[in-house]
Short mmCIF file of C-alpha atoms in Angstrom, two decimals:
data_model
loop_
_atom_site.label_atom_id
_atom_site.label_comp_id
_atom_site.label_asym_id
_atom_site.label_seq_id
_atom_site.Cartn_x
_atom_site.Cartn_y
_atom_site.Cartn_z
CA ASN A 9 5.95 57.98 -47.83
CA ALA A 10 5.26 58.41 -44.04
CA GLY A 11 8.63 58.20 -41.94
CA VAL A 12 9.77 55.75 -38.93
CA MET A 13 7.24 56.38 -36.92
CA GLN A 14 7.47 55.87 -33.01
CA ASN A 15 5.43 55.77 -29.87
CA PRO A 16 4.74 56.63 -27.37
CA ARG A 17 7.10 60.13 -27.91
CA HIS A 18 6.55 60.31 -24.11
CA LEU A 19 6.43 57.52 -21.37
CA VAL A 20 6.20 57.88 -17.77
CA ARG A 21 6.66 54.36 -15.59
CA ARG A 22 7.65 53.90 -12.02
CA ARG A 23 10.18 51.33 -11.13
CA GLY A 24 9.42 48.12 -11.34
CA GLN A 25 6.78 48.41 -14.16
CA GLU A 26 7.33 47.28 -17.80
CA ALA A 27 8.06 49.68 -20.72
CA ARG A 28 7.05 48.95 -24.67
CA LEU A 29 8.32 51.04 -27.05
CA ARG A 30 6.90 50.69 -30.77
CA CYS A 31 8.66 51.63 -34.03
CA SER A 32 6.88 51.00 -37.74
CA PRO A 33 9.81 50.97 -40.32
CA MET A 34 9.55 53.30 -43.35
CA LYS A 35 7.64 51.21 -45.91
CA GLY A 36 9.97 49.19 -47.88
CA HIS A 37 12.25 49.18 -45.38
CA SER A 38 13.12 45.45 -43.75
CA HIS A 39 16.10 46.49 -41.10
CA VAL A 40 15.60 48.34 -37.55
CA TYR A 41 18.04 49.58 -35.51
CA TRP A 42 17.21 50.58 -31.74
CA TYR A 43 19.47 53.26 -29.86
CA ARG A 44 19.65 54.51 -26.74
CA GLN A 45 20.34 58.22 -25.59
CA LEU A 46 21.12 59.16 -22.30
CA PRO A 47 20.84 63.31 -21.33
CA GLU A 48 24.17 64.95 -22.86
CA GLU A 49 25.46 61.82 -24.50
CA GLY A 50 25.71 60.23 -27.95
CA LEU A 51 23.43 57.16 -29.20
CA LYS A 52 24.53 53.96 -28.08
CA PHE A 53 23.50 51.11 -30.38
CA MET A 54 21.47 48.45 -28.63
CA VAL A 55 20.10 45.83 -31.16
CA TYR A 56 19.38 45.23 -34.81
CA LEU A 57 16.52 43.00 -36.11
CA GLN A 58 15.52 42.10 -39.64
CA LYS A 59 11.89 40.58 -39.82
CA GLU A 60 11.73 37.47 -37.17
CA ASN A 61 15.44 37.81 -36.37
CA ILE A 62 17.88 39.73 -34.16
CA ILE A 63 20.84 40.12 -35.95
CA ASP A 64 23.04 41.79 -33.39
CA GLU A 65 21.91 42.40 -29.80
CA SER A 66 25.34 43.12 -28.72
CA GLY A 67 24.19 46.43 -27.37
CA MET A 68 21.10 45.49 -25.52
CA PRO A 69 21.58 44.84 -21.48
CA LYS A 70 21.70 41.16 -20.76
CA GLU A 71 18.65 41.16 -18.16
CA ARG A 72 14.75 43.14 -18.43
CA PHE A 73 15.64 44.19 -21.99
CA SER A 74 14.19 42.70 -25.27
CA ALA A 75 13.13 43.15 -28.84
CA GLU A 76 11.34 41.99 -31.48
CA PHE A 77 10.58 42.53 -35.17
CA PRO A 78 7.48 40.12 -36.14
CA LYS A 79 6.82 39.10 -39.73
CA GLU A 80 3.50 41.39 -38.83
CA GLY A 81 3.53 44.97 -37.13
CA PRO A 82 6.05 46.74 -35.61
CA SER A 83 9.28 46.40 -33.97
CA ILE A 84 8.75 46.44 -30.03
CA LEU A 85 11.68 47.26 -27.44
CA ARG A 86 10.62 45.69 -23.89
CA ILE A 87 11.84 46.92 -20.85
CA GLN A 88 10.92 44.97 -17.77
CA GLN A 89 11.16 46.09 -14.46
CA VAL A 90 12.41 49.75 -15.12
CA VAL A 91 14.72 51.37 -13.02
CA ARG A 92 15.49 54.98 -12.75
CA GLY A 93 19.03 54.38 -15.02
CA ASP A 94 16.76 53.56 -17.69
CA SER A 95 15.47 57.21 -18.03
CA ALA A 96 16.36 57.99 -21.66
CA ALA A 97 15.59 58.60 -25.31
CA TYR A 98 14.96 55.43 -27.12
CA PHE A 99 15.46 55.99 -31.03
CA CYS A 100 14.41 53.60 -33.98
CA ALA A 101 15.88 53.71 -37.43
CA SER A 102 15.37 51.67 -40.12
CA SER A 103 17.08 51.07 -43.46
CA PRO A 104 16.03 49.43 -46.44
CA ASN A 105 17.89 46.21 -46.89
CA SER A 106 21.70 45.58 -48.31
CA ARG A 107 24.49 47.43 -46.67
CA ASP A 108 25.68 49.17 -50.02
CA THR A 109 22.25 50.82 -49.67
CA GLY A 110 21.60 50.92 -45.79
CA GLU A 111 21.01 54.91 -45.40
CA LEU A 112 19.46 55.02 -42.02
CA PHE A 113 16.37 56.85 -41.49
CA PHE A 114 15.06 57.96 -37.86
CA GLY A 115 12.13 58.34 -35.96
CA GLU A 116 11.61 61.03 -33.58
CA GLY A 117 12.31 59.07 -30.69
CA SER A 118 10.49 57.51 -27.62
CA ARG A 119 11.35 59.67 -24.04
CA LEU A 120 11.30 57.16 -21.00
CA THR A 121 11.16 58.70 -17.60
CA VAL A 122 11.44 56.41 -14.73
CA LEU A 123 9.76 57.99 -11.49
CA GLY B 17 35.42 47.01 -33.27
CA ILE B 18 35.77 49.99 -35.51
CA GLN B 19 36.16 53.43 -33.68
CA VAL B 20 34.81 56.71 -34.56
CA GLU B 21 36.02 59.81 -33.40
CA GLN B 22 34.92 63.41 -34.02
CA SER B 23 36.23 66.83 -33.85
CA PRO B 24 35.86 69.07 -32.15
CA PRO B 25 33.48 68.23 -29.39
CA ASP B 26 32.13 71.54 -28.82
CA LEU B 27 32.14 74.56 -31.23
CA ILE B 28 30.70 78.07 -30.53
CA LEU B 29 30.43 80.53 -33.93
CA GLN B 30 29.20 83.74 -34.30
CA GLU B 31 26.24 83.75 -36.76
CA GLY B 32 27.78 84.09 -40.15
CA ALA B 33 30.93 82.28 -39.68
CA ASN B 34 32.02 79.04 -41.55
CA SER B 35 33.43 75.71 -39.94
CA THR B 36 34.66 72.50 -40.41
CA LEU B 37 33.98 69.32 -38.36
CA ARG B 38 35.73 66.14 -38.84
CA CYS B 39 35.19 62.37 -38.40
CA ASN B 40 37.84 59.70 -38.10
CA PHE B 41 37.31 55.81 -38.41
CA SER B 42 39.65 53.45 -37.71
CA ASP B 43 38.65 50.64 -40.33
CA SER B 44 36.93 50.80 -43.72
CA VAL B 45 33.23 51.61 -44.13
CA ASN B 46 30.86 50.75 -46.57
CA ASN B 47 28.44 53.65 -45.57
CA LEU B 48 28.98 56.77 -43.63
CA GLN B 49 26.32 59.33 -42.64
CA TRP B 50 26.05 62.60 -41.35
CA PHE B 51 23.26 63.75 -38.91
CA HIS B 52 22.16 66.68 -37.34
CA GLN B 53 20.34 66.85 -33.60
CA ASN B 54 18.43 70.06 -33.35
CA PRO B 55 17.73 71.25 -29.83
CA TRP B 56 14.34 69.50 -29.60
CA GLY B 57 16.13 65.82 -29.96
CA GLN B 58 15.20 65.31 -33.78
CA LEU B 59 17.59 63.49 -35.54
CA ILE B 60 17.80 64.72 -39.28
CA ASN B 61 19.92 63.45 -42.04
CA LEU B 62 22.35 65.35 -43.55
CA PHE B 63 24.25 63.12 -46.02
CA TYR B 64 24.67 59.70 -47.03
CA ILE B 65 28.25 60.03 -48.30
CA PRO B 66 30.61 56.84 -48.24
CA SER B 67 32.87 58.46 -50.34
CA GLY B 68 33.43 61.73 -52.70
CA THR B 69 32.01 65.16 -52.17
CA LYS B 70 27.88 66.25 -51.56
CA GLN B 71 26.68 69.74 -51.05
CA ASN B 72 23.23 70.82 -49.78
CA GLY B 73 22.57 74.52 -49.75
CA ARG B 74 25.29 75.73 -46.77
CA LEU B 75 26.34 72.51 -45.93
CA SER B 76 28.60 70.39 -47.90
CA ALA B 77 30.65 67.26 -46.99
CA THR B 78 33.79 65.24 -48.08
CA THR B 79 34.64 61.58 -47.37
CA VAL B 80 37.86 60.38 -48.16
CA ALA B 81 37.56 56.55 -47.63
CA THR B 82 40.97 55.63 -48.07
CA GLU B 83 42.64 57.80 -45.90
CA ARG B 84 39.73 57.18 -43.28
CA TYR B 85 37.83 60.67 -42.42
CA SER B 86 35.01 62.90 -43.43
CA LEU B 87 34.35 66.28 -43.20
CA LEU B 88 31.22 68.27 -42.79
CA TYR B 89 31.31 71.99 -44.05
CA ILE B 90 29.24 74.47 -42.63
CA SER B 91 29.17 77.88 -44.31
CA SER B 92 27.24 81.42 -43.05
CA SER B 93 26.26 79.36 -40.21
CA GLN B 94 22.81 80.33 -38.84
CA THR B 95 21.17 79.78 -35.01
CA THR B 96 19.20 77.29 -36.49
CA ASP B 97 22.38 75.21 -36.95
CA SER B 98 22.90 74.52 -33.29
CA GLY B 99 22.80 71.22 -32.22
CA VAL B 100 24.93 68.25 -31.88
CA TYR B 101 26.43 66.65 -35.38
CA PHE B 102 27.01 62.97 -35.55
CA CYS B 103 28.82 60.89 -38.19
CA ALA B 104 27.47 57.61 -38.26
CA VAL B 105 29.54 54.49 -40.00
CA VAL B 106 29.01 51.01 -40.90
CA ALA B 107 32.25 48.94 -41.16
CA SER B 108 33.18 46.78 -44.27
CA LYS B 109 34.79 43.97 -42.24
CA THR B 110 31.40 43.12 -40.66
CA SER B 111 29.23 40.03 -41.97
CA TYR B 112 26.03 42.26 -41.55
CA ASP B 113 24.67 46.21 -41.05
CA LYS B 114 25.75 47.45 -37.72
CA VAL B 115 25.73 51.21 -37.57
CA ILE B 116 28.25 53.34 -35.10
CA PHE B 117 27.92 56.55 -34.18
CA GLY B 118 30.81 58.95 -33.44
CA PRO B 119 30.14 61.33 -30.06
CA GLY B 120 29.26 64.02 -31.70
CA THR B 121 29.97 67.66 -31.96
CA SER B 122 28.17 69.88 -30.11
CA LEU B 123 27.48 73.39 -32.05
CA SER B 124 26.08 76.76 -31.05
CA VAL B 125 25.74 79.63 -33.28
CA ILE B 126 24.89 82.74 -31.41
CA PRO B 127 23.81 86.05 -32.94
#
């Protein structure tokens, strides 16, 4: 049973370009979470999605950031017009279904560097 | 929203020593997990423990949900235990799962 798969593992972008980060949850998991981790800091919640629905995006910056989890395919975190402050590790996690069995499993992260 | 605190923020141990890490949360929770982020950045599940006590080798964890805290015990520490330990909770009083992380305890085990 494959774990949570994230790609790319490392991504370098110049200021103003777009970054797309992909996350395939574990098989059977319908909940996806994205977190951002700045160097030497903890994990900050960004967005929580279920298939075709954004449940909570309270941690997402209002501009340039968007996320989706389509019926088919991976969840995508999209950052438009990247700036240096977007450089961070972006972690995706998935969990099975209900809150009572919602153990999170993390991918290995995507490390974005903005030049 | 729920607040999660961890203590101590930093800890240095001699190899072979024992330690206790603490996680306090400000409201009732449905879920609580402990994670270890190793020096390479990987997040490793340690325990899923909304209540009670669990053990896995040299590690054990106890959550006292009624008193809103959880403890992670590391015995006979090894250099490979170095890294950051996070607890993460899901508050009970939300209509959906939102997992909130504490700030972490940074552990360095020296030979």
